[in-house]
Amino acid sequence: MTTHPAARSVRTTPEGLMWEPSERWVRGRKGDVTVVDSRHPVLVWEPHLPVPQYAFPRGDVRTDLLRPAAHPPTGTHTGSQIFYDLHESGEPVVNAAWTFPADDLAGHIAFEWFRRWDSGLDHWYEEEEKIFVHPRDPHKRVDALSSSRHVQVGIGGTLVADTVRPVLLFETGLPTRYYIPRDDVRLDLFESTDHRTACPYKGQARYWTWRGEGDVPRNILWSYPGPLPAVAVVQGLCAFYNEAVDITVDGEGLERPVTPFTATLTS
């Protein structure tokens, strides 16, 4: 069996970390100050997290802005004991950075991205493209394909969407999402909310909630008004959580999948 070259680049440590070098130029800013500027970052996967993080050579970090953390959250990052508060201006950003205990990653510093919105830097860039939430996984694919399948969506016995021109979005590790033109969705049965989420692969989404009866989670329907270029074809289309609605494709009803989103959907 032939091993994919990318698979050979992933290395492991006794602590259970996986990591690999990245060839992307990565920068992180706090306000107008560049805190990280690295052409030699590494991607690190912790055992308990499904997404990677970046760690940077110490020489690529403004270490003059870091101070030993006043209250280090030991145990939050796979054995890490050394944490730093970021002192750029105003109030310090507590526990903004840390070092991993692995010998392989000695001399590297990682920064918080997604555990708390106020715990990291303000802006991150790969090359000249802004990224957010977490670094994109080079071993993950997201493909959005136009289709002519007949897709119907029901909620509590009510048909809320019916189309033969969906876009199917295939994302590694998640069920297929069916993006439907607005003209084929009963948006009059939903109410727009102020809920927003961000995805490093697709962009920023807005949401709608079911206005009818029944035990239906809030924010069940979403759309990307300005998706990232790689999935531009889904712009303005609507998608439902497969985990909480009834979807039929070409006459065949789909089972509701159990995913990491299942536990977060609340009525």
PDB file of C-alpha atoms in Angstrom:
ATOM      1  CA  MET A   1       0.000   0.000   0.000  1.00  0.00           C
ATOM      2  CA  THR A   2       1.311   3.445  -0.906  1.00  0.00           C
ATOM      3  CA  THR A   3       1.405   6.002   1.902  1.00  0.00           C
ATOM      4  CA  HIS A   4       0.285   9.507   1.016  1.00  0.00           C
ATOM      5  CA  PRO A   5       3.220  11.952   1.384  1.00  0.00           C
ATOM      6  CA  ALA A   6       1.184  14.183   3.713  1.00  0.00           C
ATOM      7  CA  ALA A   7       0.490  11.256   6.025  1.00  0.00           C
ATOM      8  CA  ARG A   8       4.227  10.613   6.393  1.00  0.00           C
ATOM      9  CA  SER A   9       4.829  14.176   7.605  1.00  0.00           C
ATOM     10  CA  VAL A  10       2.665  13.801  10.721  1.00  0.00           C
ATOM     11  CA  ARG A  11       4.729  13.003  13.801  1.00  0.00           C
ATOM     12  CA  THR A  12       3.686  11.921  17.293  1.00  0.00           C
ATOM     13  CA  THR A  13       5.029  12.601  20.769  1.00  0.00           C
ATOM     14  CA  PRO A  14       4.952  10.487  23.953  1.00  0.00           C
ATOM     15  CA  GLU A  15       2.327  12.912  25.318  1.00  0.00           C
ATOM     16  CA  GLY A  16      -0.101  11.929  22.536  1.00  0.00           C
ATOM     17  CA  LEU A  17       0.342  15.070  20.455  1.00  0.00           C
ATOM     18  CA  MET A  18       0.498  14.897  16.677  1.00  0.00           C
ATOM     19  CA  TRP A  19       2.285  17.600  14.728  1.00  0.00           C
ATOM     20  CA  GLU A  20       3.669  18.452  11.329  1.00  0.00           C
ATOM     21  CA  PRO A  21       5.522  21.390   9.774  1.00  0.00           C
ATOM     22  CA  SER A  22       3.540  23.854   7.682  1.00  0.00           C
ATOM     23  CA  GLU A  23       4.810  25.837   4.720  1.00  0.00           C
ATOM     24  CA  ARG A  24       2.268  28.633   5.184  1.00  0.00           C
ATOM     25  CA  TRP A  25       3.286  32.134   6.200  1.00  0.00           C
ATOM     26  CA  VAL A  26       1.234  32.853   9.321  1.00  0.00           C
ATOM     27  CA  ARG A  27       0.805  36.145  11.161  1.00  0.00           C
ATOM     28  CA  GLY A  28      -1.183  37.053  14.248  1.00  0.00           C
ATOM     29  CA  ARG A  29      -2.048  40.571  15.374  1.00  0.00           C
ATOM     30  CA  LYS A  30      -3.365  42.199  18.502  1.00  0.00           C
ATOM     31  CA  GLY A  31      -4.814  45.512  17.420  1.00  0.00           C
ATOM     32  CA  ASP A  32      -2.213  47.029  15.084  1.00  0.00           C
ATOM     33  CA  VAL A  33       0.677  45.107  16.650  1.00  0.00           C
ATOM     34  CA  THR A  34       2.026  41.991  14.937  1.00  0.00           C
ATOM     35  CA  VAL A  35       2.671  39.502  17.740  1.00  0.00           C
ATOM     36  CA  VAL A  36       3.469  36.481  15.537  1.00  0.00           C
ATOM     37  CA  ASP A  37       5.153  36.491  12.118  1.00  0.00           C
ATOM     38  CA  SER A  38       6.282  33.033  11.064  1.00  0.00           C
ATOM     39  CA  ARG A  39       7.230  31.252   7.860  1.00  0.00           C
ATOM     40  CA  HIS A  40       7.959  28.064   9.793  1.00  0.00           C
ATOM     41  CA  PRO A  41       4.889  27.266  11.934  1.00  0.00           C
ATOM     42  CA  VAL A  42       3.890  23.778  12.945  1.00  0.00           C
ATOM     43  CA  LEU A  43       0.370  22.373  13.199  1.00  0.00           C
ATOM     44  CA  VAL A  44      -0.377  20.541  16.452  1.00  0.00           C
ATOM     45  CA  TRP A  45      -3.284  18.195  17.164  1.00  0.00           C
ATOM     46  CA  GLU A  46      -4.089  17.541  20.821  1.00  0.00           C
ATOM     47  CA  PRO A  47      -5.685  14.161  21.681  1.00  0.00           C
ATOM     48  CA  HIS A  48      -8.916  15.725  22.959  1.00  0.00           C
ATOM     49  CA  LEU A  49      -9.396  18.274  20.171  1.00  0.00           C
ATOM     50  CA  PRO A  50     -10.627  17.481  16.620  1.00  0.00           C
ATOM     51  CA  VAL A  51      -8.981  20.545  15.047  1.00  0.00           C
ATOM     52  CA  PRO A  52      -5.334  21.634  14.844  1.00  0.00           C
ATOM     53  CA  GLN A  53      -3.567  24.578  16.442  1.00  0.00           C
ATOM     54  CA  TYR A  54      -0.477  26.466  15.378  1.00  0.00           C
ATOM     55  CA  ALA A  55       2.748  26.600  17.360  1.00  0.00           C
ATOM     56  CA  PHE A  56       5.525  28.984  16.347  1.00  0.00           C
ATOM     57  CA  PRO A  57       9.294  29.114  16.781  1.00  0.00           C
ATOM     58  CA  ARG A  58      10.062  31.370  19.715  1.00  0.00           C
ATOM     59  CA  GLY A  59      12.101  33.658  17.466  1.00  0.00           C
ATOM     60  CA  ASP A  60       8.981  34.401  15.386  1.00  0.00           C
ATOM     61  CA  VAL A  61       7.025  35.637  18.427  1.00  0.00           C
ATOM     62  CA  ARG A  62       7.133  39.013  20.176  1.00  0.00           C
ATOM     63  CA  THR A  63       8.178  37.409  23.454  1.00  0.00           C
ATOM     64  CA  ASP A  64       8.809  40.866  24.886  1.00  0.00           C
ATOM     65  CA  LEU A  65       5.006  41.175  25.078  1.00  0.00           C
ATOM     66  CA  LEU A  66       4.606  37.942  27.057  1.00  0.00           C
ATOM     67  CA  ARG A  67       4.795  37.570  30.831  1.00  0.00           C
ATOM     68  CA  PRO A  68       4.513  34.375  32.912  1.00  0.00           C
ATOM     69  CA  ALA A  69       0.805  33.797  33.511  1.00  0.00           C
ATOM     70  CA  ALA A  70      -0.513  34.979  36.856  1.00  0.00           C
ATOM     71  CA  HIS A  71      -2.967  32.074  37.016  1.00  0.00           C
ATOM     72  CA  PRO A  72      -1.875  29.351  34.575  1.00  0.00           C
ATOM     73  CA  PRO A  73      -4.658  26.881  33.665  1.00  0.00           C
ATOM     74  CA  THR A  74      -2.459  23.808  33.931  1.00  0.00           C
ATOM     75  CA  GLY A  75      -4.061  20.693  32.514  1.00  0.00           C
ATOM     76  CA  THR A  76      -5.867  22.448  29.668  1.00  0.00           C
ATOM     77  CA  HIS A  77      -3.312  21.677  26.951  1.00  0.00           C
ATOM     78  CA  THR A  78      -1.981  18.109  27.179  1.00  0.00           C
ATOM     79  CA  GLY A  79       0.435  18.443  30.037  1.00  0.00           C
ATOM     80  CA  SER A  80       1.438  22.046  29.423  1.00  0.00           C
ATOM     81  CA  GLN A  81       2.738  23.792  32.532  1.00  0.00           C
ATOM     82  CA  ILE A  82       4.075  27.077  31.148  1.00  0.00           C
ATOM     83  CA  PHE A  83       1.524  29.745  30.172  1.00  0.00           C
ATOM     84  CA  TYR A  84       1.854  33.413  29.314  1.00  0.00           C
ATOM     85  CA  ASP A  85      -0.276  36.533  29.640  1.00  0.00           C
ATOM     86  CA  LEU A  86      -0.071  38.948  26.715  1.00  0.00           C
ATOM     87  CA  HIS A  87       0.738  42.564  27.665  1.00  0.00           C
ATOM     88  CA  GLU A  88       0.316  44.609  24.506  1.00  0.00           C
ATOM     89  CA  SER A  89      -1.721  47.579  25.750  1.00  0.00           C
ATOM     90  CA  GLY A  90      -4.428  48.116  28.312  1.00  0.00           C
ATOM     91  CA  GLU A  91      -5.642  45.063  30.195  1.00  0.00           C
ATOM     92  CA  PRO A  92      -3.478  41.945  29.737  1.00  0.00           C
ATOM     93  CA  VAL A  93      -4.875  39.014  27.785  1.00  0.00           C
ATOM     94  CA  VAL A  94      -4.662  36.222  30.339  1.00  0.00           C
ATOM     95  CA  ASN A  95      -3.309  32.807  29.352  1.00  0.00           C
ATOM     96  CA  ALA A  96      -3.024  33.901  25.738  1.00  0.00           C
ATOM     97  CA  ALA A  97      -0.098  31.578  24.987  1.00  0.00           C
ATOM     98  CA  TRP A  98       1.641  28.471  26.223  1.00  0.00           C
ATOM     99  CA  THR A  99       4.343  25.930  25.445  1.00  0.00           C
ATOM    100  CA  PHE A 100       3.809  22.220  24.919  1.00  0.00           C
ATOM    101  CA  PRO A 101       5.878  19.853  27.106  1.00  0.00           C
ATOM    102  CA  ALA A 102       6.983  17.659  24.177  1.00  0.00           C
ATOM    103  CA  ASP A 103      10.708  17.693  23.407  1.00  0.00           C
ATOM    104  CA  ASP A 104       9.849  17.796  19.700  1.00  0.00           C
ATOM    105  CA  LEU A 105       8.086  21.130  20.213  1.00  0.00           C
ATOM    106  CA  ALA A 106      10.648  22.701  22.521  1.00  0.00           C
ATOM    107  CA  GLY A 107      11.234  26.295  21.560  1.00  0.00           C
ATOM    108  CA  HIS A 108       7.712  26.734  20.143  1.00  0.00           C
ATOM    109  CA  ILE A 109       4.872  28.875  21.492  1.00  0.00           C
ATOM    110  CA  ALA A 110       1.167  28.309  20.801  1.00  0.00           C
ATOM    111  CA  PHE A 111      -1.640  30.869  21.054  1.00  0.00           C
ATOM    112  CA  GLU A 112      -5.256  30.501  22.083  1.00  0.00           C
ATOM    113  CA  TRP A 113      -7.748  30.836  19.218  1.00  0.00           C
ATOM    114  CA  PHE A 114     -11.114  29.345  19.935  1.00  0.00           C
ATOM    115  CA  ARG A 115     -11.534  28.264  23.574  1.00  0.00           C
ATOM    116  CA  ARG A 116     -12.719  31.752  24.533  1.00  0.00           C
ATOM    117  CA  TRP A 117     -13.308  34.619  22.118  1.00  0.00           C
ATOM    118  CA  ASP A 118     -11.418  37.069  24.365  1.00  0.00           C
ATOM    119  CA  SER A 119      -8.375  34.875  25.028  1.00  0.00           C
ATOM    120  CA  GLY A 120      -6.238  35.243  21.917  1.00  0.00           C
ATOM    121  CA  LEU A 121      -5.153  37.664  19.224  1.00  0.00           C
ATOM    122  CA  ASP A 122      -7.549  39.764  17.180  1.00  0.00           C
ATOM    123  CA  HIS A 123      -6.607  38.741  13.647  1.00  0.00           C
ATOM    124  CA  TRP A 124      -4.836  35.806  12.023  1.00  0.00           C
ATOM    125  CA  TYR A 125      -3.586  35.476   8.437  1.00  0.00           C
ATOM    126  CA  GLU A 126      -2.298  32.640   6.271  1.00  0.00           C
ATOM    127  CA  GLU A 127      -0.368  34.358   3.498  1.00  0.00           C
ATOM    128  CA  GLU A 128      -2.679  37.342   2.745  1.00  0.00           C
ATOM    129  CA  GLU A 129      -5.943  35.561   3.587  1.00  0.00           C
ATOM    130  CA  LYS A 130      -7.623  36.196   6.915  1.00  0.00           C
ATOM    131  CA  ILE A 131      -8.510  33.067   8.884  1.00  0.00           C
ATOM    132  CA  PHE A 132     -10.557  32.622  12.038  1.00  0.00           C
ATOM    133  CA  VAL A 133     -11.894  30.166  14.654  1.00  0.00           C
ATOM    134  CA  HIS A 134      -8.993  27.732  14.206  1.00  0.00           C
ATOM    135  CA  PRO A 135      -6.312  26.837  11.636  1.00  0.00           C
ATOM    136  CA  ARG A 136      -7.574  24.872   8.665  1.00  0.00           C
ATOM    137  CA  ASP A 137      -6.689  21.197   8.689  1.00  0.00           C
ATOM    138  CA  PRO A 138      -4.648  20.268   5.572  1.00  0.00           C
ATOM    139  CA  HIS A 139      -6.034  16.721   5.790  1.00  0.00           C
ATOM    140  CA  LYS A 140      -9.651  17.868   5.644  1.00  0.00           C
ATOM    141  CA  ARG A 141     -11.662  18.531   2.468  1.00  0.00           C
ATOM    142  CA  VAL A 142     -14.724  20.682   1.927  1.00  0.00           C
ATOM    143  CA  ASP A 143     -16.320  20.335  -1.505  1.00  0.00           C
ATOM    144  CA  ALA A 144     -19.511  22.079  -2.632  1.00  0.00           C
ATOM    145  CA  LEU A 145     -21.060  20.506  -5.739  1.00  0.00           C
ATOM    146  CA  SER A 146     -24.113  21.607  -7.702  1.00  0.00           C
ATOM    147  CA  SER A 147     -26.610  18.765  -8.095  1.00  0.00           C
ATOM    148  CA  SER A 148     -29.967  17.836  -9.630  1.00  0.00           C
ATOM    149  CA  ARG A 149     -31.045  15.535  -6.802  1.00  0.00           C
ATOM    150  CA  HIS A 150     -34.564  15.906  -5.474  1.00  0.00           C
ATOM    151  CA  VAL A 151     -34.200  17.083  -1.871  1.00  0.00           C
ATOM    152  CA  GLN A 152     -37.120  17.608   0.483  1.00  0.00           C
ATOM    153  CA  VAL A 153     -36.979  18.793   4.093  1.00  0.00           C
ATOM    154  CA  GLY A 154     -39.735  18.274   6.634  1.00  0.00           C
ATOM    155  CA  ILE A 155     -40.300  19.513  10.169  1.00  0.00           C
ATOM    156  CA  GLY A 156     -43.028  17.873  12.216  1.00  0.00           C
ATOM    157  CA  GLY A 157     -44.815  16.678   9.091  1.00  0.00           C
ATOM    158  CA  THR A 158     -44.647  20.073   7.333  1.00  0.00           C
ATOM    159  CA  LEU A 159     -42.745  20.285   4.048  1.00  0.00           C
ATOM    160  CA  VAL A 160     -40.451  23.294   4.468  1.00  0.00           C
ATOM    161  CA  ALA A 161     -38.140  22.866   1.470  1.00  0.00           C
ATOM    162  CA  ASP A 162     -38.409  21.134  -1.900  1.00  0.00           C
ATOM    163  CA  THR A 163     -35.797  21.463  -4.637  1.00  0.00           C
ATOM    164  CA  VAL A 164     -34.181  19.755  -7.604  1.00  0.00           C
ATOM    165  CA  ARG A 165     -31.276  22.204  -7.728  1.00  0.00           C
ATOM    166  CA  PRO A 166     -29.426  21.798  -4.431  1.00  0.00           C
ATOM    167  CA  VAL A 167     -25.741  22.211  -3.747  1.00  0.00           C
ATOM    168  CA  LEU A 168     -24.310  19.285  -1.806  1.00  0.00           C
ATOM    169  CA  LEU A 169     -21.527  20.166   0.608  1.00  0.00           C
ATOM    170  CA  PHE A 170     -19.187  17.308   1.505  1.00  0.00           C
ATOM    171  CA  GLU A 171     -17.015  18.003   4.557  1.00  0.00           C
ATOM    172  CA  THR A 172     -14.670  15.422   6.040  1.00  0.00           C
ATOM    173  CA  GLY A 173     -16.086  13.987   9.256  1.00  0.00           C
ATOM    174  CA  LEU A 174     -19.569  15.501   8.899  1.00  0.00           C
ATOM    175  CA  PRO A 175     -22.761  14.414   7.135  1.00  0.00           C
ATOM    176  CA  THR A 176     -23.526  15.806   3.705  1.00  0.00           C
ATOM    177  CA  ARG A 177     -25.254  19.185   4.002  1.00  0.00           C
ATOM    178  CA  TYR A 178     -27.926  20.099   1.463  1.00  0.00           C
ATOM    179  CA  TYR A 179     -27.913  23.779   0.475  1.00  0.00           C
ATOM    180  CA  ILE A 180     -31.201  24.862  -1.059  1.00  0.00           C
ATOM    181  CA  PRO A 181     -32.112  27.999  -3.070  1.00  0.00           C
ATOM    182  CA  ARG A 182     -34.240  30.396  -1.034  1.00  0.00           C
ATOM    183  CA  ASP A 183     -37.065  30.263  -3.563  1.00  0.00           C
ATOM    184  CA  ASP A 184     -37.410  26.565  -2.707  1.00  0.00           C
ATOM    185  CA  VAL A 185     -37.562  27.123   1.078  1.00  0.00           C
ATOM    186  CA  ARG A 186     -40.652  28.181   3.067  1.00  0.00           C
ATOM    187  CA  LEU A 187     -38.810  31.024   4.805  1.00  0.00           C
ATOM    188  CA  ASP A 188     -42.185  32.439   5.862  1.00  0.00           C
ATOM    189  CA  LEU A 189     -42.257  29.607   8.411  1.00  0.00           C
ATOM    190  CA  PHE A 190     -39.024  30.796  10.026  1.00  0.00           C
ATOM    191  CA  GLU A 191     -37.847  33.836  11.931  1.00  0.00           C
ATOM    192  CA  SER A 192     -34.432  35.429  11.517  1.00  0.00           C
ATOM    193  CA  THR A 193     -32.301  35.512  14.691  1.00  0.00           C
ATOM    194  CA  ASP A 194     -29.173  37.359  15.757  1.00  0.00           C
ATOM    195  CA  HIS A 195     -27.248  34.082  16.124  1.00  0.00           C
ATOM    196  CA  ARG A 196     -24.005  33.969  14.135  1.00  0.00           C
ATOM    197  CA  THR A 197     -21.244  31.406  13.746  1.00  0.00           C
ATOM    198  CA  ALA A 198     -17.941  31.301  11.890  1.00  0.00           C
ATOM    199  CA  CYS A 199     -16.258  28.431  10.051  1.00  0.00           C
ATOM    200  CA  PRO A 200     -12.651  28.609   8.796  1.00  0.00           C
ATOM    201  CA  TYR A 201     -13.642  26.651   5.671  1.00  0.00           C
ATOM    202  CA  LYS A 202     -16.916  28.366   4.748  1.00  0.00           C
ATOM    203  CA  GLY A 203     -17.146  31.811   6.360  1.00  0.00           C
ATOM    204  CA  GLN A 204     -19.716  33.475   8.625  1.00  0.00           C
ATOM    205  CA  ALA A 205     -23.292  32.197   8.811  1.00  0.00           C
ATOM    206  CA  ARG A 206     -26.610  33.756   9.820  1.00  0.00           C
ATOM    207  CA  TYR A 207     -29.561  31.756  11.209  1.00  0.00           C
ATOM    208  CA  TRP A 208     -33.334  31.321  11.304  1.00  0.00           C
ATOM    209  CA  THR A 209     -35.567  29.635  13.894  1.00  0.00           C
ATOM    210  CA  TRP A 210     -38.705  27.556  13.285  1.00  0.00           C
ATOM    211  CA  ARG A 211     -41.865  29.516  14.106  1.00  0.00           C
ATOM    212  CA  GLY A 212     -44.180  26.530  14.295  1.00  0.00           C
ATOM    213  CA  GLU A 213     -45.015  24.099  17.052  1.00  0.00           C
ATOM    214  CA  GLY A 214     -43.062  21.081  18.192  1.00  0.00           C
ATOM    215  CA  ASP A 215     -39.799  20.357  19.965  1.00  0.00           C
ATOM    216  CA  VAL A 216     -37.532  21.880  17.337  1.00  0.00           C
ATOM    217  CA  PRO A 217     -34.074  23.285  18.180  1.00  0.00           C
ATOM    218  CA  ARG A 218     -33.515  26.981  17.682  1.00  0.00           C
ATOM    219  CA  ASN A 219     -31.374  28.221  14.795  1.00  0.00           C
ATOM    220  CA  ILE A 220     -32.152  25.137  12.750  1.00  0.00           C
ATOM    221  CA  LEU A 221     -31.630  26.887   9.399  1.00  0.00           C
ATOM    222  CA  TRP A 222     -28.580  28.834   8.232  1.00  0.00           C
ATOM    223  CA  SER A 223     -27.059  30.566   5.228  1.00  0.00           C
ATOM    224  CA  TYR A 224     -23.719  32.062   4.230  1.00  0.00           C
ATOM    225  CA  PRO A 225     -24.320  35.546   2.772  1.00  0.00           C
ATOM    226  CA  GLY A 226     -20.641  35.952   1.884  1.00  0.00           C
ATOM    227  CA  PRO A 227     -18.929  32.552   1.871  1.00  0.00           C
ATOM    228  CA  LEU A 228     -15.230  32.020   1.327  1.00  0.00           C
ATOM    229  CA  PRO A 229     -14.176  31.632  -2.335  1.00  0.00           C
ATOM    230  CA  ALA A 230     -13.698  27.850  -2.082  1.00  0.00           C
ATOM    231  CA  VAL A 231     -17.448  27.376  -1.441  1.00  0.00           C
ATOM    232  CA  ALA A 232     -18.793  30.461  -3.225  1.00  0.00           C
ATOM    233  CA  VAL A 233     -21.499  28.346  -4.867  1.00  0.00           C
ATOM    234  CA  VAL A 234     -23.450  28.162  -1.552  1.00  0.00           C
ATOM    235  CA  GLN A 235     -23.832  31.937  -1.299  1.00  0.00           C
ATOM    236  CA  GLY A 236     -27.332  32.828  -0.143  1.00  0.00           C
ATOM    237  CA  LEU A 237     -28.509  29.198  -0.131  1.00  0.00           C
ATOM    238  CA  CYS A 238     -30.158  27.666   2.951  1.00  0.00           C
ATOM    239  CA  ALA A 239     -29.176  24.521   4.855  1.00  0.00           C
ATOM    240  CA  PHE A 240     -30.771  22.601   7.716  1.00  0.00           C
ATOM    241  CA  TYR A 241     -29.254  20.547  10.488  1.00  0.00           C
ATOM    242  CA  ASN A 242     -29.702  16.925   9.342  1.00  0.00           C
ATOM    243  CA  GLU A 243     -29.535  16.030  13.017  1.00  0.00           C
ATOM    244  CA  ALA A 244     -32.939  17.593  13.771  1.00  0.00           C
ATOM    245  CA  VAL A 245     -35.074  17.618  10.586  1.00  0.00           C
ATOM    246  CA  ASP A 246     -36.396  14.993   8.179  1.00  0.00           C
ATOM    247  CA  ILE A 247     -34.535  14.981   4.862  1.00  0.00           C
ATOM    248  CA  THR A 248     -35.535  12.931   1.838  1.00  0.00           C
ATOM    249  CA  VAL A 249     -33.191  12.595  -1.150  1.00  0.00           C
ATOM    250  CA  ASP A 250     -34.529  11.137  -4.395  1.00  0.00           C
ATOM    251  CA  GLY A 251     -37.402   9.578  -2.473  1.00  0.00           C
ATOM    252  CA  GLU A 252     -35.217   7.953   0.179  1.00  0.00           C
ATOM    253  CA  GLY A 253     -35.511   9.203   3.765  1.00  0.00           C
ATOM    254  CA  LEU A 254     -32.200   9.826   5.498  1.00  0.00           C
ATOM    255  CA  GLU A 255     -31.481   8.787   9.055  1.00  0.00           C
ATOM    256  CA  ARG A 256     -30.733  11.612  11.426  1.00  0.00           C
ATOM    257  CA  PRO A 257     -26.995  11.464  12.102  1.00  0.00           C
ATOM    258  CA  VAL A 258     -25.343  11.886  15.486  1.00  0.00           C
ATOM    259  CA  THR A 259     -22.559  14.458  15.254  1.00  0.00           C
ATOM    260  CA  PRO A 260     -20.730  16.887  17.562  1.00  0.00           C
ATOM    261  CA  PHE A 261     -23.542  19.343  16.765  1.00  0.00           C
ATOM    262  CA  THR A 262     -26.236  17.023  18.141  1.00  0.00           C
ATOM    263  CA  ALA A 263     -25.513  17.923  21.757  1.00  0.00           C
ATOM    264  CA  THR A 264     -25.392  21.651  21.019  1.00  0.00           C
ATOM    265  CA  LEU A 265     -28.822  21.847  19.388  1.00  0.00           C
ATOM    266  CA  THR A 266     -31.310  23.078  21.997  1.00  0.00           C
ATOM    267  CA  SER A 267     -34.996  23.877  21.695  1.00  0.00           C
TER     268      SER A 267
END
